[in-house]
Amino acid sequence: MEEIEQLLNEQMQIELTSEGKEIEEKFKNIEEEIFNLKLRISISEEQLSELFSKERNERIMRKIDEMEFPKKVTFKEPSNEEELLLQIAEGITKLNENMIMK
């Protein structure tokens, strides 16, 4: 009877050990996923700060100012950030079109 109990205890230890290893592996995978997500968030924050950096916006505005537009093109003062971004995007599109034509 003691042998059976000992064998059962050994079996339980083996099962606990393998279960622990599985949990540890899952935990490592979760840690890796969290690290990768933090890295992506960090990169996205850098890209956003670059997108809205003062120097970049000034370069874009200088390029837009240097472009020759037909007389009918007018710029209106944007009433919100969305309109400003839309105008910048339109300016970049025109800039790209002019560069392609040259």
CSV table of N, CA and C in Angstrom, one decimal:
chain,number,residue,atom,x,y,z
A,1,MET,N,0.8,-1.2,0.0
A,1,MET,CA,0.0,0.0,0.0
A,1,MET,C,0.9,1.3,0.0
A,2,GLU,N,1.9,1.2,0.8
A,2,GLU,CA,2.8,2.4,0.8
A,2,GLU,C,3.5,2.6,-0.5
A,3,GLU,N,3.8,1.6,-1.2
A,3,GLU,CA,4.4,1.7,-2.6
A,3,GLU,C,3.4,2.4,-3.5
A,4,ILE,N,2.1,2.1,-3.4
A,4,ILE,CA,1.1,2.7,-4.3
A,4,ILE,C,1.0,4.2,-3.9
A,5,GLU,N,1.0,4.5,-2.7
A,5,GLU,CA,1.0,5.9,-2.2
A,5,GLU,C,2.2,6.7,-2.7
A,6,GLN,N,3.3,6.0,-2.6
A,6,GLN,CA,4.6,6.7,-3.0
A,6,GLN,C,4.5,6.9,-4.6
A,7,LEU,N,4.1,5.9,-5.3
A,7,LEU,CA,4.0,6.1,-6.8
A,7,LEU,C,3.0,7.2,-7.1
A,8,LEU,N,1.9,7.2,-6.4
A,8,LEU,CA,0.9,8.3,-6.7
A,8,LEU,C,1.5,9.7,-6.3
A,9,ASN,N,2.2,9.8,-5.3
A,9,ASN,CA,2.9,11.1,-4.9
A,9,ASN,C,3.9,11.5,-6.0
A,10,GLU,N,4.7,10.5,-6.4
A,10,GLU,CA,5.7,10.8,-7.5
A,10,GLU,C,4.9,11.2,-8.8
A,11,GLN,N,3.8,10.5,-9.1
A,11,GLN,CA,3.1,10.9,-10.3
A,11,GLN,C,2.5,12.3,-10.2
A,12,MET,N,2.0,12.7,-9.0
A,12,MET,CA,1.5,14.0,-8.8
A,12,MET,C,2.6,15.1,-8.9
A,13,GLN,N,3.8,14.7,-8.4
A,13,GLN,CA,4.9,15.7,-8.5
A,13,GLN,C,5.3,15.9,-9.9
A,14,ILE,N,5.3,14.8,-10.7
A,14,ILE,CA,5.6,14.9,-12.1
A,14,ILE,C,4.6,15.8,-12.8
A,15,GLU,N,3.3,15.5,-12.5
A,15,GLU,CA,2.2,16.3,-13.1
A,15,GLU,C,2.3,17.8,-12.7
A,16,LEU,N,2.6,18.1,-11.5
A,16,LEU,CA,2.8,19.4,-11.0
A,16,LEU,C,3.9,20.1,-11.7
A,17,THR,N,5.0,19.4,-11.8
A,17,THR,CA,6.2,19.9,-12.4
A,17,THR,C,5.9,20.3,-13.9
A,18,SER,N,5.3,19.4,-14.6
A,18,SER,CA,5.0,19.6,-16.0
A,18,SER,C,4.0,20.7,-16.2
A,19,GLU,N,3.0,20.8,-15.3
A,19,GLU,CA,2.0,21.9,-15.3
A,19,GLU,C,2.7,23.2,-15.0
A,20,GLY,N,3.6,23.2,-14.1
A,20,GLY,CA,4.4,24.4,-13.7
A,20,GLY,C,5.2,24.9,-14.9
A,21,LYS,N,5.8,23.9,-15.7
A,21,LYS,CA,6.6,24.3,-16.8
A,21,LYS,C,5.7,24.9,-17.9
A,22,GLU,N,4.5,24.3,-18.1
A,22,GLU,CA,3.6,24.9,-19.1
A,22,GLU,C,3.1,26.3,-18.7
A,23,ILE,N,2.8,26.5,-17.4
A,23,ILE,CA,2.4,27.8,-16.9
A,23,ILE,C,3.6,28.8,-17.1
A,24,GLU,N,4.8,28.3,-16.8
A,24,GLU,CA,6.0,29.2,-16.9
A,24,GLU,C,6.2,29.6,-18.4
A,25,GLU,N,6.0,28.6,-19.3
A,25,GLU,CA,6.2,28.9,-20.7
A,25,GLU,C,5.1,29.9,-21.2
A,26,LYS,N,3.9,29.7,-20.7
A,26,LYS,CA,2.8,30.7,-21.1
A,26,LYS,C,3.1,32.1,-20.5
A,27,PHE,N,3.6,32.1,-19.3
A,27,PHE,CA,4.0,33.4,-18.7
A,27,PHE,C,5.1,34.1,-19.5
A,28,LYS,N,6.1,33.3,-19.9
A,28,LYS,CA,7.2,33.9,-20.8
A,28,LYS,C,6.6,34.5,-22.1
A,29,ASN,N,5.7,33.7,-22.7
A,29,ASN,CA,5.1,34.2,-23.9
A,29,ASN,C,4.3,35.5,-23.7
A,30,ILE,N,3.6,35.5,-22.6
A,30,ILE,CA,2.8,36.8,-22.3
A,30,ILE,C,3.8,37.9,-22.0
A,31,GLU,N,4.9,37.7,-21.3
A,31,GLU,CA,5.9,38.7,-21.1
A,31,GLU,C,6.4,39.2,-22.4
A,32,GLU,N,6.7,38.3,-23.4
A,32,GLU,CA,7.2,38.7,-24.7
A,32,GLU,C,6.2,39.5,-25.4
A,33,GLU,N,4.9,39.1,-25.4
A,33,GLU,CA,3.9,39.9,-26.0
A,33,GLU,C,3.8,41.3,-25.4
A,34,ILE,N,3.8,41.4,-24.1
A,34,ILE,CA,3.8,42.7,-23.5
A,34,ILE,C,5.0,43.6,-23.9
A,35,PHE,N,6.2,43.0,-23.9
A,35,PHE,CA,7.3,43.7,-24.4
A,35,PHE,C,7.2,44.2,-25.8
A,36,ASN,N,6.7,43.3,-26.7
A,36,ASN,CA,6.5,43.7,-28.1
A,36,ASN,C,5.5,44.8,-28.2
A,37,LEU,N,4.4,44.8,-27.4
A,37,LEU,CA,3.4,45.8,-27.4
A,37,LEU,C,3.9,47.1,-26.9
A,38,LYS,N,4.7,47.1,-25.9
A,38,LYS,CA,5.3,48.3,-25.3
A,38,LYS,C,6.3,48.9,-26.4
A,39,LEU,N,7.0,48.0,-27.1
A,39,LEU,CA,7.9,48.5,-28.1
A,39,LEU,C,7.2,49.2,-29.2
A,40,ARG,N,6.1,48.5,-29.7
A,40,ARG,CA,5.2,49.1,-30.7
A,40,ARG,C,4.6,50.5,-30.3
A,41,ILE,N,4.2,50.6,-29.0
A,41,ILE,CA,3.6,51.8,-28.5
A,41,ILE,C,4.7,52.9,-28.5
A,42,SER,N,5.9,52.5,-28.1
A,42,SER,CA,7.0,53.4,-28.0
A,42,SER,C,7.4,54.0,-29.4
A,43,ILE,N,7.4,53.0,-30.4
A,43,ILE,CA,7.7,53.4,-31.8
A,43,ILE,C,6.6,54.3,-32.3
A,44,SER,N,5.3,54.0,-32.0
A,44,SER,CA,4.2,54.8,-32.5
A,44,SER,C,4.3,56.2,-31.9
A,45,GLU,N,4.6,56.3,-30.6
A,45,GLU,CA,4.7,57.6,-30.0
A,45,GLU,C,5.8,58.4,-30.6
A,46,GLU,N,7.0,57.8,-31.0
A,46,GLU,CA,8.0,58.5,-31.7
A,46,GLU,C,7.6,59.0,-33.0
A,47,GLN,N,6.8,58.1,-33.8
A,47,GLN,CA,6.3,58.5,-35.1
A,47,GLN,C,5.4,59.7,-35.0
A,48,LEU,N,4.5,59.6,-33.9
A,48,LEU,CA,3.5,60.7,-33.7
A,48,LEU,C,4.3,62.0,-33.4
A,49,SER,N,5.3,61.9,-32.5
A,49,SER,CA,6.0,63.2,-32.2
A,49,SER,C,6.7,63.7,-33.4
A,50,GLU,N,7.2,62.8,-34.2
A,50,GLU,CA,7.9,63.3,-35.5
A,50,GLU,C,6.9,63.9,-36.4
A,51,LEU,N,5.7,63.2,-36.5
A,51,LEU,CA,4.6,63.7,-37.4
A,51,LEU,C,4.2,65.1,-37.1
A,52,PHE,N,4.2,65.4,-35.8
A,52,PHE,CA,3.7,66.7,-35.4
A,52,PHE,C,4.8,67.6,-34.8
A,53,SER,N,6.1,67.2,-35.2
A,53,SER,CA,7.2,68.0,-34.7
A,53,SER,C,7.2,69.4,-35.4
A,54,LYS,N,7.6,70.4,-34.7
A,54,LYS,CA,7.6,71.8,-35.2
A,54,LYS,C,8.5,71.9,-36.4
A,55,GLU,N,9.7,71.3,-36.3
A,55,GLU,CA,10.7,71.4,-37.5
A,55,GLU,C,10.1,70.8,-38.7
A,56,ARG,N,9.4,69.6,-38.6
A,56,ARG,CA,8.9,69.0,-39.8
A,56,ARG,C,7.7,69.8,-40.3
A,57,ASN,N,6.9,70.3,-39.5
A,57,ASN,CA,5.8,71.2,-40.0
A,57,ASN,C,6.3,72.4,-40.6
A,58,GLU,N,7.4,73.0,-40.1
A,58,GLU,CA,8.0,74.2,-40.7
A,58,GLU,C,8.6,73.8,-42.1
A,59,ARG,N,9.2,72.7,-42.2
A,59,ARG,CA,9.8,72.3,-43.5
A,59,ARG,C,8.6,72.1,-44.5
A,60,ILE,N,7.6,71.5,-44.1
A,60,ILE,CA,6.4,71.3,-45.0
A,60,ILE,C,5.9,72.6,-45.4
A,61,MET,N,5.7,73.5,-44.5
A,61,MET,CA,5.1,74.9,-44.8
A,61,MET,C,6.1,75.6,-45.8
A,62,ARG,N,7.4,75.5,-45.6
A,62,ARG,CA,8.3,76.1,-46.5
A,62,ARG,C,8.2,75.6,-47.9
A,63,LYS,N,8.1,74.2,-48.0
A,63,LYS,CA,8.0,73.6,-49.3
A,63,LYS,C,6.7,74.1,-49.9
A,64,ILE,N,5.6,74.1,-49.2
A,64,ILE,CA,4.3,74.6,-49.7
A,64,ILE,C,4.4,76.0,-50.2
A,65,ASP,N,5.1,76.9,-49.4
A,65,ASP,CA,5.3,78.3,-49.8
A,65,ASP,C,6.1,78.4,-51.1
A,66,GLU,N,7.1,77.5,-51.3
A,66,GLU,CA,7.9,77.5,-52.5
A,66,GLU,C,7.2,77.0,-53.7
A,67,MET,N,6.1,76.3,-53.6
A,67,MET,CA,5.4,75.7,-54.7
A,67,MET,C,4.7,76.8,-55.4
A,68,GLU,N,4.5,76.6,-56.7
A,68,GLU,CA,3.7,77.5,-57.5
A,68,GLU,C,2.4,76.9,-57.8
A,69,PHE,N,1.4,77.6,-57.3
A,69,PHE,CA,0.0,77.2,-57.4
A,69,PHE,C,-0.7,78.0,-58.5
A,70,PRO,N,-1.7,77.5,-59.1
A,70,PRO,CA,-2.5,78.3,-60.0
A,70,PRO,C,-3.2,79.4,-59.2
A,71,LYS,N,-3.6,80.4,-59.8
A,71,LYS,CA,-4.2,81.6,-59.1
A,71,LYS,C,-5.4,81.2,-58.3
A,72,LYS,N,-6.2,80.2,-58.8
A,72,LYS,CA,-7.4,79.9,-58.2
A,72,LYS,C,-7.3,79.2,-56.8
A,73,VAL,N,-6.1,78.8,-56.4
A,73,VAL,CA,-5.9,78.1,-55.2
A,73,VAL,C,-5.8,79.1,-54.1
A,74,THR,N,-6.6,79.0,-53.0
A,74,THR,CA,-6.5,79.9,-51.9
A,74,THR,C,-6.5,79.0,-50.6
A,75,PHE,N,-5.8,79.6,-49.6
A,75,PHE,CA,-5.7,78.9,-48.3
A,75,PHE,C,-6.6,79.7,-47.4
A,76,LYS,N,-7.4,79.0,-46.6
A,76,LYS,CA,-8.2,79.6,-45.6
A,76,LYS,C,-7.6,79.2,-44.2
A,77,GLU,N,-7.9,80.1,-43.3
A,77,GLU,CA,-7.4,79.8,-41.9
A,77,GLU,C,-8.2,78.6,-41.4
A,78,PRO,N,-7.5,77.6,-40.9
A,78,PRO,CA,-8.2,76.4,-40.4
A,78,PRO,C,-8.9,76.7,-39.1
A,79,SER,N,-10.1,76.2,-38.9
A,79,SER,CA,-10.8,76.4,-37.7
A,79,SER,C,-10.5,75.4,-36.6
A,80,ASN,N,-10.0,74.3,-37.0
A,80,ASN,CA,-9.6,73.2,-36.0
A,80,ASN,C,-8.4,72.4,-36.5
A,81,GLU,N,-7.9,71.6,-35.7
A,81,GLU,CA,-6.8,70.8,-36.0
A,81,GLU,C,-7.0,69.8,-37.2
A,82,GLU,N,-8.2,69.3,-37.3
A,82,GLU,CA,-8.6,68.4,-38.4
A,82,GLU,C,-8.4,69.1,-39.8
A,83,GLU,N,-8.9,70.4,-39.9
A,83,GLU,CA,-8.8,71.1,-41.1
A,83,GLU,C,-7.4,71.5,-41.4
A,84,LEU,N,-6.6,71.8,-40.4
A,84,LEU,CA,-5.2,72.0,-40.6
A,84,LEU,C,-4.5,70.8,-41.2
A,85,LEU,N,-4.7,69.6,-40.6
A,85,LEU,CA,-4.1,68.4,-41.1
A,85,LEU,C,-4.6,68.1,-42.5
A,86,LEU,N,-5.8,68.4,-42.8
A,86,LEU,CA,-6.3,68.2,-44.2
A,86,LEU,C,-5.6,69.1,-45.2
A,87,GLN,N,-5.4,70.4,-44.8
A,87,GLN,CA,-4.7,71.3,-45.6
A,87,GLN,C,-3.3,70.9,-45.8
A,88,ILE,N,-2.6,70.4,-44.8
A,88,ILE,CA,-1.2,70.0,-44.9
A,88,ILE,C,-1.2,68.8,-45.8
A,89,ALA,N,-2.1,67.8,-45.7
A,89,ALA,CA,-2.2,66.7,-46.6
A,89,ALA,C,-2.4,67.1,-48.0
A,90,GLU,N,-3.3,68.0,-48.3
A,90,GLU,CA,-3.5,68.5,-49.6
A,90,GLU,C,-2.2,69.2,-50.2
A,91,GLY,N,-1.5,69.9,-49.3
A,91,GLY,CA,-0.3,70.6,-49.7
A,91,GLY,C,0.8,69.6,-50.1
A,92,ILE,N,0.9,68.5,-49.2
A,92,ILE,CA,1.9,67.5,-49.5
A,92,ILE,C,1.5,66.8,-50.8
A,93,THR,N,0.3,66.5,-51.1
A,93,THR,CA,-0.2,65.9,-52.3
A,93,THR,C,0.2,66.7,-53.5
A,94,LYS,N,0.0,68.0,-53.4
A,94,LYS,CA,0.4,69.0,-54.5
A,94,LYS,C,1.9,69.0,-54.7
A,95,LEU,N,2.6,69.0,-53.5
A,95,LEU,CA,4.0,69.0,-53.6
A,95,LEU,C,4.6,67.8,-54.3
A,96,ASN,N,4.0,66.6,-53.9
A,96,ASN,CA,4.4,65.4,-54.6
A,96,ASN,C,4.1,65.4,-56.1
A,97,GLU,N,2.9,65.9,-56.5
A,97,GLU,CA,2.6,66.0,-57.9
A,97,GLU,C,3.5,66.9,-58.6
A,98,ASN,N,3.9,68.0,-58.0
A,98,ASN,CA,4.9,68.9,-58.7
A,98,ASN,C,6.2,68.3,-58.8
A,99,MET,N,6.7,67.5,-57.8
A,99,MET,CA,8.0,66.9,-57.9
A,99,MET,C,8.0,65.8,-59.0
A,100,ILE,N,6.8,65.1,-59.1
A,100,ILE,CA,6.7,64.1,-60.1
A,100,ILE,C,6.8,64.7,-61.5
A,101,MET,N,6.1,65.9,-61.7
A,101,MET,CA,6.1,66.5,-63.0
A,101,MET,C,7.5,67.1,-63.4
A,102,LYS,N,8.3,67.4,-62.4
A,102,LYS,CA,9.6,68.0,-62.7
A,102,LYS,C,10.6,66.9,-63.1
